[in-house]
Short mmCIF file of C-alpha atoms in Angstrom, two decimals:
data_model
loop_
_atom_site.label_atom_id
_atom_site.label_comp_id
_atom_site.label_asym_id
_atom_site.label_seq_id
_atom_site.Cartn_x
_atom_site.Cartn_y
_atom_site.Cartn_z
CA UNK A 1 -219.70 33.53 48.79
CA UNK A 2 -219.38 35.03 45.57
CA UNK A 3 -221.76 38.14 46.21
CA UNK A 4 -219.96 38.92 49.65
CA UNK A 5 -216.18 38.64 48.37
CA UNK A 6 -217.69 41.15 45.30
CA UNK A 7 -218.94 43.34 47.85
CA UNK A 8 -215.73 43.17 49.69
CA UNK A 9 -214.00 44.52 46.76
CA UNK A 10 -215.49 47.51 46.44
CA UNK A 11 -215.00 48.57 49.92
CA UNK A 12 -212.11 50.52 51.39
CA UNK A 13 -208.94 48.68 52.02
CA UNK A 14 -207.75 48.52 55.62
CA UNK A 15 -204.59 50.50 56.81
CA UNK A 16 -202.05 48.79 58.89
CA UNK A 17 -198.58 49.28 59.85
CA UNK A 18 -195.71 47.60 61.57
CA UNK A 19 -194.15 48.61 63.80
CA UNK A 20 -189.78 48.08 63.69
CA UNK A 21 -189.55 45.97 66.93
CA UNK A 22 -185.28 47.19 67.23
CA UNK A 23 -186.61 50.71 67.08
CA UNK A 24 -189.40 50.89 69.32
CA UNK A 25 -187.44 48.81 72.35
CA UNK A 26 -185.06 51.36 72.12
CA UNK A 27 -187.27 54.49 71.97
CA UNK A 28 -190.99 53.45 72.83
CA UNK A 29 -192.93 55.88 71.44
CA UNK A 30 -196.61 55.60 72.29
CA UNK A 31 -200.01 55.83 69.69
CA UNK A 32 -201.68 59.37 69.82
CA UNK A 33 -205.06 56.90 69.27
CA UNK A 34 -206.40 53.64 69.42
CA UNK A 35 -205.28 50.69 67.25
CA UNK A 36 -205.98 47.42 66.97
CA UNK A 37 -203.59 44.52 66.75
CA UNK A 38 -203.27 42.40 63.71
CA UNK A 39 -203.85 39.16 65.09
CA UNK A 40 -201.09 37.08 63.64
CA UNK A 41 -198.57 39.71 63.69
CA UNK A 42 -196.64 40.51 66.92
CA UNK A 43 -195.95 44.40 65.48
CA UNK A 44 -198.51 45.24 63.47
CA UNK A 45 -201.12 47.51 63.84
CA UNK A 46 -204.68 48.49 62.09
CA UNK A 47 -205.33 52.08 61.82
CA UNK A 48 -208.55 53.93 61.75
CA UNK A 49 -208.11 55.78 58.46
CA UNK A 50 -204.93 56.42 56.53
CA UNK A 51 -202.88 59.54 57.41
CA UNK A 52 -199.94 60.81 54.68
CA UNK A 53 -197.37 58.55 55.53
CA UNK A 54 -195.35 61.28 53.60
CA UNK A 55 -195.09 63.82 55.79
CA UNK A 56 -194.58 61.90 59.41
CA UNK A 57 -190.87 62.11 59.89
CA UNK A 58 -190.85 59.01 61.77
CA UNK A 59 -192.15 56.70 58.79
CA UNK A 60 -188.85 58.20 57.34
CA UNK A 61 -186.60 57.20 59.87
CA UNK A 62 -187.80 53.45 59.88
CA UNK A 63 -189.76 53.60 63.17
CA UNK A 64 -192.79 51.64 61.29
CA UNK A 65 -193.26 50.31 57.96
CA UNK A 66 -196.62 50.83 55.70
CA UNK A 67 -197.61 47.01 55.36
CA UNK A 68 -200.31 45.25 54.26
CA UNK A 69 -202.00 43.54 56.94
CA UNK A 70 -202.15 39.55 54.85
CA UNK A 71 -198.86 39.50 54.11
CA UNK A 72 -197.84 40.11 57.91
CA UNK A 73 -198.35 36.27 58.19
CA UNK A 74 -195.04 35.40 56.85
CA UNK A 75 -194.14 36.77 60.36
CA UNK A 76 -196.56 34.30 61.63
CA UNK A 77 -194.55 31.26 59.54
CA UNK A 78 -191.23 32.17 60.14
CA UNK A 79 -191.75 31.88 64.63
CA UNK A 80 -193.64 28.70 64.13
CA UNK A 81 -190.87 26.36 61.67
CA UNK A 82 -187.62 28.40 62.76
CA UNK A 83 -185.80 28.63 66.07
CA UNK A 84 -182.67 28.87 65.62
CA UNK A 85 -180.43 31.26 63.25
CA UNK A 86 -180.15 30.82 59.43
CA UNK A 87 -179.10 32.05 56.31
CA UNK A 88 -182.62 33.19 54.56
CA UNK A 89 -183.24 34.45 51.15
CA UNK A 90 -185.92 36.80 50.40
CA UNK A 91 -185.74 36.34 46.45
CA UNK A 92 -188.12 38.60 45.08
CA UNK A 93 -188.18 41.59 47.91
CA UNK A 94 -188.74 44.83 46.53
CA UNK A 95 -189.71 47.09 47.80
CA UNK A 96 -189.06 45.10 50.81
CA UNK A 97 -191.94 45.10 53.24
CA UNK A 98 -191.43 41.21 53.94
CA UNK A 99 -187.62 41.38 54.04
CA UNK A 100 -188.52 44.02 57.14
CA UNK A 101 -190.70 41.32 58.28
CA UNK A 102 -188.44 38.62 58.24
CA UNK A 103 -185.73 40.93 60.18
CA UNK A 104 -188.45 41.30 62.61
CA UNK A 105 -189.42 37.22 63.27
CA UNK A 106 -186.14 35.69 62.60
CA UNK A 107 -183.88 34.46 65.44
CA UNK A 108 -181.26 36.63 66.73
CA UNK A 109 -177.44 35.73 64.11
CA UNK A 110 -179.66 35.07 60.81
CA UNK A 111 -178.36 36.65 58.00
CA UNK A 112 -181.32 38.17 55.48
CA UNK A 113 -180.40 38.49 51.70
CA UNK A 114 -182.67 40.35 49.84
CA UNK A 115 -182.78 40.07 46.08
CA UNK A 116 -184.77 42.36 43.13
CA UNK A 117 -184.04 41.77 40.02
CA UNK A 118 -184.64 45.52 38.07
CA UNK A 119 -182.21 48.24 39.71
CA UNK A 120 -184.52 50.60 40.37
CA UNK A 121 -186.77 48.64 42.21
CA UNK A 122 -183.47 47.25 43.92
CA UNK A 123 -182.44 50.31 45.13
CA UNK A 124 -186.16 50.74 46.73
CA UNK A 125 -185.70 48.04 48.81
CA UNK A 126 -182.13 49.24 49.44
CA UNK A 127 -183.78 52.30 50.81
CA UNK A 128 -186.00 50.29 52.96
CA UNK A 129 -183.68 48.08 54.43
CA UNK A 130 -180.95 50.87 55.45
CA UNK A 131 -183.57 52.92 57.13
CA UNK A 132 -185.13 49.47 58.83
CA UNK A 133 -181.62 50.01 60.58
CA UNK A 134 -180.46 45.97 61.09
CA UNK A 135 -176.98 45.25 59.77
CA UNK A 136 -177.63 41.22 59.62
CA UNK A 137 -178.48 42.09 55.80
CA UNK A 138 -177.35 42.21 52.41
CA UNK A 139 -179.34 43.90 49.36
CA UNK A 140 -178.71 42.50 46.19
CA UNK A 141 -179.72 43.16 42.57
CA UNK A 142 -179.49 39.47 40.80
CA UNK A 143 -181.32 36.77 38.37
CA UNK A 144 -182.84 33.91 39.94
CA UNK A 145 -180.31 31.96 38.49
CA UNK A 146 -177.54 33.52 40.11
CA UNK A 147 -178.58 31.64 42.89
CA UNK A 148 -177.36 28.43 41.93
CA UNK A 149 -173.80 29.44 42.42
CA UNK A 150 -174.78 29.00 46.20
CA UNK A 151 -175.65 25.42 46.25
CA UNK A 152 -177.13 24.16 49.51
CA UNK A 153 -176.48 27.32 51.41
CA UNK A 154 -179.82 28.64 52.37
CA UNK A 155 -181.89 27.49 55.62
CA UNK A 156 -185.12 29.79 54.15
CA UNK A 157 -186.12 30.92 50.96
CA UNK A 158 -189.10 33.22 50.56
CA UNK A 159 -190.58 33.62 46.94
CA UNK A 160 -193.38 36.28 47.07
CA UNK A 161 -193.69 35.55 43.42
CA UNK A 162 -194.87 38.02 40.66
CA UNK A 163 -198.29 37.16 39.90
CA UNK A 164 -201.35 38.42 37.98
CA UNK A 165 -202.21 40.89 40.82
CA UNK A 166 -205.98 39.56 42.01
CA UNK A 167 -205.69 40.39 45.56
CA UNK A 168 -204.81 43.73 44.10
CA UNK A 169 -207.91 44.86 42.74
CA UNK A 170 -209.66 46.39 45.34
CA UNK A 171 -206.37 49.32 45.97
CA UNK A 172 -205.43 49.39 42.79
CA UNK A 173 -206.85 49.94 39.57
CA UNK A 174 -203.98 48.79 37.06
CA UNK A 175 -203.64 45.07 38.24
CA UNK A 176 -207.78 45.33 37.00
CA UNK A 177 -206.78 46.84 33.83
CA UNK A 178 -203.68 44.35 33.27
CA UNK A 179 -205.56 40.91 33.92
CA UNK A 180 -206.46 38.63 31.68
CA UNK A 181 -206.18 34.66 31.12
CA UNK A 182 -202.98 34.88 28.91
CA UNK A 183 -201.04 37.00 31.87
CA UNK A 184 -202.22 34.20 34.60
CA UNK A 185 -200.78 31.66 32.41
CA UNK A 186 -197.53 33.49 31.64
CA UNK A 187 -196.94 34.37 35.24
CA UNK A 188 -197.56 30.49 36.47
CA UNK A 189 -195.17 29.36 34.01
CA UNK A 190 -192.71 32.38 35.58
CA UNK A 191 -193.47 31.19 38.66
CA UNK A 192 -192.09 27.65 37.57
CA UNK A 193 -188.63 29.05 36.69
CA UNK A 194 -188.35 30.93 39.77
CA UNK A 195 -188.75 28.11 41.62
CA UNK A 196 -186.98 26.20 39.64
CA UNK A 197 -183.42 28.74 39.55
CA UNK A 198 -183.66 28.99 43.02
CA UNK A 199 -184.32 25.00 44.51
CA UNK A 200 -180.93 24.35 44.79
CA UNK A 201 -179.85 26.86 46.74
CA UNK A 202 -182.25 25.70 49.56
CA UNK A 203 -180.52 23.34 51.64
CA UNK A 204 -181.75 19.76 52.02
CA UNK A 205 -184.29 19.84 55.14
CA UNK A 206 -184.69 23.89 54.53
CA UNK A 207 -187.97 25.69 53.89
CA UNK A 208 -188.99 27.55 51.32
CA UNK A 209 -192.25 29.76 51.52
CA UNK A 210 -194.02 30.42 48.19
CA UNK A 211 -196.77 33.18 48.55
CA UNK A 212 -198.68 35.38 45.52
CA UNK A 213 -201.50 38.15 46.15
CA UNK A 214 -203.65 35.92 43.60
CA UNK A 215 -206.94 34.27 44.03
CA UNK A 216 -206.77 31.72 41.19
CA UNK A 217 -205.29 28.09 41.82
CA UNK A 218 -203.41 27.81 38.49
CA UNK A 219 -200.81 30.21 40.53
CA UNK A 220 -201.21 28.69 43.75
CA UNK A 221 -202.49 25.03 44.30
CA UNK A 222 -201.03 24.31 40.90
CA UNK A 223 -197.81 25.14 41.03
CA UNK A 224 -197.18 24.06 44.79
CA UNK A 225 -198.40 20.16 42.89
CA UNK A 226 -196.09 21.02 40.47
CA UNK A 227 -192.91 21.42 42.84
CA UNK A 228 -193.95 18.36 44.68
CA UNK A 229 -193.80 16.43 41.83
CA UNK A 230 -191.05 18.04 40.06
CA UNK A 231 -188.88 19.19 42.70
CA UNK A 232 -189.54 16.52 45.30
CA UNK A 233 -190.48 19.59 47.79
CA UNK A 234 -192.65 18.18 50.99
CA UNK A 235 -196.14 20.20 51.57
CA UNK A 236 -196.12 21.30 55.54
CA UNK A 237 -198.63 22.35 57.46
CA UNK A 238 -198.22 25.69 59.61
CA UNK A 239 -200.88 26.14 63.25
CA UNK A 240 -203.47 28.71 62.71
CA UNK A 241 -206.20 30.33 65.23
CA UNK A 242 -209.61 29.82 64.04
CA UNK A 243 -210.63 33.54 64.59
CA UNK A 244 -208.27 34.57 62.17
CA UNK A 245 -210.97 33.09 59.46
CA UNK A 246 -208.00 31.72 57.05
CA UNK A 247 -209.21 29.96 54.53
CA UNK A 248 -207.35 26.62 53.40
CA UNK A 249 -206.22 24.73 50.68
CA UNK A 250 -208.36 24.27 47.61
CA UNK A 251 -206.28 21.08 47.24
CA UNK A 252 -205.82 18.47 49.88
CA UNK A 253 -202.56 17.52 48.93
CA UNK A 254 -201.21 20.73 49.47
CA UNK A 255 -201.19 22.86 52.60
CA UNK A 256 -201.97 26.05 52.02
CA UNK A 257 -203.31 29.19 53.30
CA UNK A 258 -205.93 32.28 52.05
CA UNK A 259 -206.83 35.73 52.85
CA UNK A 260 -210.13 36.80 50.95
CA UNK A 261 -211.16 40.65 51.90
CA UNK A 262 -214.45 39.17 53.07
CA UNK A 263 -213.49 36.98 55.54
CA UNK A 264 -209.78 38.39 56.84
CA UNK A 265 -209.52 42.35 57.39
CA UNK A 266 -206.56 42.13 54.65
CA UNK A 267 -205.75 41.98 51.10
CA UNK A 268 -205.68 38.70 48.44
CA UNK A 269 -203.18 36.53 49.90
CA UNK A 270 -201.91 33.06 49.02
CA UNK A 271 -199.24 31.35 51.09
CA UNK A 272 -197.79 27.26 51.01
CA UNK A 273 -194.64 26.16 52.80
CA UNK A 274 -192.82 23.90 51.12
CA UNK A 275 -189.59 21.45 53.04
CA UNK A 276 -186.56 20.32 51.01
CA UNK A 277 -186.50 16.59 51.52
CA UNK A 278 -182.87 15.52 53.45
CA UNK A 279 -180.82 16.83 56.43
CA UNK A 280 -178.52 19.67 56.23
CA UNK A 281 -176.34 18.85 59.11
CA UNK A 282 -173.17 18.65 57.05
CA UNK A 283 -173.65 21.23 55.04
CA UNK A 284 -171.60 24.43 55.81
CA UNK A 285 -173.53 27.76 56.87
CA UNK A 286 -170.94 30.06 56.18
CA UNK A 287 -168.72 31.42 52.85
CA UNK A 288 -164.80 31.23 53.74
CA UNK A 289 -163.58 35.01 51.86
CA UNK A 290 -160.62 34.70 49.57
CA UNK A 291 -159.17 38.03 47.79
CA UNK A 292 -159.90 38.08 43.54
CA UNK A 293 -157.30 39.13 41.22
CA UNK A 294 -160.27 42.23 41.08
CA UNK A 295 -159.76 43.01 44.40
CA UNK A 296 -155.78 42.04 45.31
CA UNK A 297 -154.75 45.68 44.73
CA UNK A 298 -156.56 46.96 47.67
CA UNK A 299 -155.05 43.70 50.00
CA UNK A 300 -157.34 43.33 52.69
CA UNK A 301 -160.10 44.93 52.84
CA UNK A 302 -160.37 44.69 56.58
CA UNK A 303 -159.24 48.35 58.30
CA UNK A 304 -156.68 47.58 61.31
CA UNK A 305 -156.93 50.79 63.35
CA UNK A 306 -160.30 51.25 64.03
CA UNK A 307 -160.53 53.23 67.33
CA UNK A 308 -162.79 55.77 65.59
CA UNK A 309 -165.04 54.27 63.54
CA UNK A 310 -165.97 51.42 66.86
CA UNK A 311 -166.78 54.49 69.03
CA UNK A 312 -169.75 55.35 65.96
CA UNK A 313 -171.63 52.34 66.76
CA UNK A 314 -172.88 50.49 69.72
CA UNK A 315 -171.64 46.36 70.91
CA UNK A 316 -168.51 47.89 68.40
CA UNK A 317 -166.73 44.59 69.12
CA UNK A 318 -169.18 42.47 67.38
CA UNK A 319 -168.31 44.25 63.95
CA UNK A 320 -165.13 44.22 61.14
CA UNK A 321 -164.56 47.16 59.94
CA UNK A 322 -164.05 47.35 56.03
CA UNK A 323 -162.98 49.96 53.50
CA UNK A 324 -164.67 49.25 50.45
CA UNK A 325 -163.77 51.90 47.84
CA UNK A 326 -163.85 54.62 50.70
CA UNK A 327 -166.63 53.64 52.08
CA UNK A 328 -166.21 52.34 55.40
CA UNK A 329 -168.64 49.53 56.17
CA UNK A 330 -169.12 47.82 59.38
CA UNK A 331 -169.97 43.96 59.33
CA UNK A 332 -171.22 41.87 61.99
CA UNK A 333 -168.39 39.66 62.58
CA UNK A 334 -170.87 36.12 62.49
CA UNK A 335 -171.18 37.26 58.67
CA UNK A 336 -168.07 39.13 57.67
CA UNK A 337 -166.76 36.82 55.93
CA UNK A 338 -169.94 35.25 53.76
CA UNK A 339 -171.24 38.94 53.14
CA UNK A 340 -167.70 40.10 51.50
CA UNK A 341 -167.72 36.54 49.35
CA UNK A 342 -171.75 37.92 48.42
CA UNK A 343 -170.03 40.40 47.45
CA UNK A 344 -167.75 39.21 44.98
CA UNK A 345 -170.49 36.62 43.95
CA UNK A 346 -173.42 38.64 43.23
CA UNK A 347 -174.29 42.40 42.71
CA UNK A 348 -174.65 43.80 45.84
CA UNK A 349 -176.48 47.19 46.53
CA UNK A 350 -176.02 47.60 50.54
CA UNK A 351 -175.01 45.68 53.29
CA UNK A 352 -174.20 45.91 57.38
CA UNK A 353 -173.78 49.06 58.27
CA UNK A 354 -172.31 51.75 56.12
CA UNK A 355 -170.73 54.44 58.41
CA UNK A 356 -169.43 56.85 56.13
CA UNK A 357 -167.38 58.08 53.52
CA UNK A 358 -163.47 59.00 53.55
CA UNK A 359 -163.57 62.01 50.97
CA UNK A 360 -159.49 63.43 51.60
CA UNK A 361 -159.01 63.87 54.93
CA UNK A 362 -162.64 64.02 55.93
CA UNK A 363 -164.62 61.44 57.12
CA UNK A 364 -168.78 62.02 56.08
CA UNK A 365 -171.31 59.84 58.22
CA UNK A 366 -173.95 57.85 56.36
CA UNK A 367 -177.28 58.34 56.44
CA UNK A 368 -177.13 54.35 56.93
CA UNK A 369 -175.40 55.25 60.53
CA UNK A 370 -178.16 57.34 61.50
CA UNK A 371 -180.59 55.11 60.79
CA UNK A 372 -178.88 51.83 61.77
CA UNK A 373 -180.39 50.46 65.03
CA UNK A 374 -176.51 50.07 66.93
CA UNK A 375 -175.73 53.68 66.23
CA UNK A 376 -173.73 55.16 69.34
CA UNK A 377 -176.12 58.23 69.42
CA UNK A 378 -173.59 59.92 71.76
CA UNK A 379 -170.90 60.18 69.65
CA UNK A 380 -172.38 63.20 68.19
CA UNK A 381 -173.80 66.31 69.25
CA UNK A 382 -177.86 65.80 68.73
CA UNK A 383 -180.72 68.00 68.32
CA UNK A 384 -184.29 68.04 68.21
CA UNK A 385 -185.92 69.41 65.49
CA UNK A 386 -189.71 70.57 65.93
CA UNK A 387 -192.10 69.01 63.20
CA UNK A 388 -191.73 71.78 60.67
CA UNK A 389 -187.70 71.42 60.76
CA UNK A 390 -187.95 67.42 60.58
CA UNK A 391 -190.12 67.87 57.38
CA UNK A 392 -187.60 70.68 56.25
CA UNK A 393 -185.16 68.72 56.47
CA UNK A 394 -186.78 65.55 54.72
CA UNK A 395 -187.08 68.09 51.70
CA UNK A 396 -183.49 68.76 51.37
CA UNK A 397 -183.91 72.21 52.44
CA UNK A 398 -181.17 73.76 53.91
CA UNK A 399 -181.85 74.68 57.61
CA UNK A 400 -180.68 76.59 60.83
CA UNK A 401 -179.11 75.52 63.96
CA UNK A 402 -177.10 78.40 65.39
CA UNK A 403 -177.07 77.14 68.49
CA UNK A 404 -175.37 74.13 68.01
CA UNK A 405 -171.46 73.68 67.47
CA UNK A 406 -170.18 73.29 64.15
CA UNK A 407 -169.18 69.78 62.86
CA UNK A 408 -171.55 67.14 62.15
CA UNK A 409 -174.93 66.84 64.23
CA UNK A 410 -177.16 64.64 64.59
CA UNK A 411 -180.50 65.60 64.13
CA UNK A 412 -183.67 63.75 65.89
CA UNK A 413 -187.49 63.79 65.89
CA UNK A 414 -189.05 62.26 69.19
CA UNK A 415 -185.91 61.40 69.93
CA UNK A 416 -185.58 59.49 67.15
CA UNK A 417 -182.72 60.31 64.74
CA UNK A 418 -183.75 60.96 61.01
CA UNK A 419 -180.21 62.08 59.87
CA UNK A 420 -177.33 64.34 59.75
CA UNK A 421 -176.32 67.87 59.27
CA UNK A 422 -172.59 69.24 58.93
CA UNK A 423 -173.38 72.77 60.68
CA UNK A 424 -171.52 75.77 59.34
CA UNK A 425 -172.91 78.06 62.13
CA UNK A 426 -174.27 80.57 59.76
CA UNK A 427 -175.85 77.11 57.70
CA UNK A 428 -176.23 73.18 57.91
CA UNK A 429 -175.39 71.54 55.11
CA UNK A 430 -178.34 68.83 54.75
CA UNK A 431 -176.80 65.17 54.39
CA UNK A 432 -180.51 63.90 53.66
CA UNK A 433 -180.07 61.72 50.41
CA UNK A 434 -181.38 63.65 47.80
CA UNK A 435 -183.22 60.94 46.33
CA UNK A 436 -184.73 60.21 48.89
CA UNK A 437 -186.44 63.36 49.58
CA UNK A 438 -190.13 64.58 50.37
CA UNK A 439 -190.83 65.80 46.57
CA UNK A 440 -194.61 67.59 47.57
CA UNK A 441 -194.27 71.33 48.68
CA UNK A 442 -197.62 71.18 50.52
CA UNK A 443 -198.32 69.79 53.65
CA UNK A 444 -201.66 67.88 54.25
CA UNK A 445 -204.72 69.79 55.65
CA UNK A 446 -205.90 66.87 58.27
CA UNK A 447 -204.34 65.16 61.04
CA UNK A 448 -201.04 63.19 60.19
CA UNK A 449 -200.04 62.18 63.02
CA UNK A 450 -199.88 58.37 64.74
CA UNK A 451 -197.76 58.72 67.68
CA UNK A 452 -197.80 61.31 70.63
#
């Protein structure tokens, strides 16, 4: 096959997205053309040629996330072993395009904590989880090791491990430049240690999912042997349609799943699911939240009159309300308590929904309320803005909305809200986080656009 996966290489990558399943129940927006499913996705979606994601306001607002079509299968995974809610770890997530996933296949109550270990890259997958819009998750910026100061506690782990980049080549140029023998052999011994730090925080009976965008087997087969033997982990096999032409284990004694670019319309992919041995019936699900000596001086964190900040969100009374440093920060109530113990466990980044900001006497919305997927759209005034205002706006630009009253608006896109304004009547002030701005002064000369 050698000639045909070489040819495959050179060849354009496909373009998929998925779609944010909260998002489009709410406002279903249809495709100005034809796509084509991706087979063991229920969201996602191959497009004909690759627009600039850039400039469609509704890739900003978390309507759809870029994704590469392979690693969709983790969707795939997660509705075939799980059915009922659990606490899941996605360990290495940045810059979060399987956390979104995971949001999308898990059952309805699981809790998602996604981990990247450099900041930057932590508060990428921040960014990508607050505009994915589901408050059932936590961001954190932690060592694998950190981990083991939650013994037993998670139902799913997920290591998309860092890996020597194979899959890679064909899109990008530097994982061809950066290869070599040594690296695969430094990352598999990497890959160990993750592993390793993070096994005991998988409850007995739990799953953990190991994947890499590698081809060779000293990453893959390997080190899947290698936590059978060591770690006592349990191969398991995972139902797959023979058109999807996924190629199996190089190993029988390991179950395990490829994507080669010649036979799958995807990237590199390597995936093996791997079961704790034991039950887990005893074993508590939740974190019970005690007050530090670092945070006594602010009592309780929990705020007792909430009658405004409930009316901000919709199903208000499944929610705490906490004010964390002026920040006011809704919680599902299911996870109050085990997100605010995160909290004083590991360094977290985001989590639940943050609604705003107490600065004096004012109150500021978060861009995290706009783009959270229970926000109470009628609690503010909205307005559409026209295509050249939405990407305006995404700049940082200041705009104009005379018409409006002043206060804080709402402004939407197809309906679909992509952030706030505090109108002035003469000016808006733009709320749009700054770093998170459309950088490129030029708009694209072709056809951006996916959805009527």
């Amino acid at each position: 096959e050698v000639n045909t996966f070489l040819e495959a290489l050179q060849e354009n990558a496909p373009v998929s997205i998925r779609l944010n399943p909260f998002k489009r129940t709410r406002n279903p927006i249809e495709f100005l053309s034809q796509t084509e499913p991706v087979l063991w996705s229920q969201h996602g979606y191959y497009l004909k040629e690759r627009p600039s994601f850039t400039f469609d306001p509704l890739f900003h607002s978390g309507y759809y996330y870029v994704q590469e079509a392979s690693s969709m299968f983790i969707e795939h995974i997660v509705r075939q072993l799980i059915s009922d809610s659990v606490n899941c770890l996605d360990l290495c997530a940045a810059p979060g395009g399987k956390s979104t996933s995971l949001l999308s296949s898990l059952p309805e109550g699981s809790l998602l904590v996604s981990n990247e270990i450099i900041r930057q890259r932590a508060n990428i997958l921040s960014e990508t989880m607050v505009k994915f819009g589901n408050p059932n998750s936590v961001v954190t910026n932690n060592d694998p090791n950190d981990f083991a100061a939650l013994p037993n506690f998670f139902d799913l782990i997920l290591v998309d491990a860092p890996c020597s980049g194979e899959g890679m080549f064909r899109k990008d140029e530097v994982a061809i430049n950066e290869w070599s023998a040594q690296n695969v052999n430094m990352c598999k011994e990497r890959q160990k240690n993750i592993l390793n730090d993070v096994w005991a925080s998988l409850r007995p009976g739990g799953i953990l999912i190991y994947s890499t965008c590698t081809y060779n087997t000293s990453e893959n087969e390997n080190n899947a042997l290698w936590a059978t033997s060591v770690l006592g982990a349990e191969s398991t096999e995972v139902e797959v349609e023979l058109e999807w032409s996924i190629t199996k284990s190089y190993n029988d004694k390991v179950e395990a799943y490829r994507f080669f670019p010649h036979k799958t319309k995807g990237e590199g992919l390597f995936v093996t699911v791997l079961r704790k041995n034991g039950t887990y019936e005893s074993y508590q699900t939740t974190l019970s939240y005690k007050n530090t000596k670092k945070n006594k001086k602010h009592f309780s964190p929990f705020i007792k009159d909430i009658s405004y900040y409930e009316g901000l969100i919709n199903n208000s009374t499944t929610y705490d309300y906490v004010d964390l440093e002026n920040r006011i920060i809704a919680l599902p109530k299911k996870h109050s308590s085990t997100l605010l113990s995160l909290k004083e466990m590991l360094k977290v980044v985001s989590m639940g929904i943050e609604l705003g900001e107490i600065k004096g006497k004012n109150f500021i919305p978060s861009h995290a309320l706009a783009m959270s997927n229970d926000l109470n759209m009628s609690a503010f005034v909205n307005y559409e803005l026209s295509y050249n205002e939405a990407i305006a706006f995404l700049r940082s630009e200041a705009i104009s909305i005379p018409d409006a009253p002043k206060g804080f608006i709402l402004l939407t896109y197809k309906k679909e809200p992509i952030g706030f304004v505090k109108n002035l009547a003469n000016r808006a002030n733009n709320l749009y986080p700054h770093a998170w701005r459309i950088r490129s002064g030029h708009l694209p000369q072709s056809s951006i656009f996916i959805f009527k």
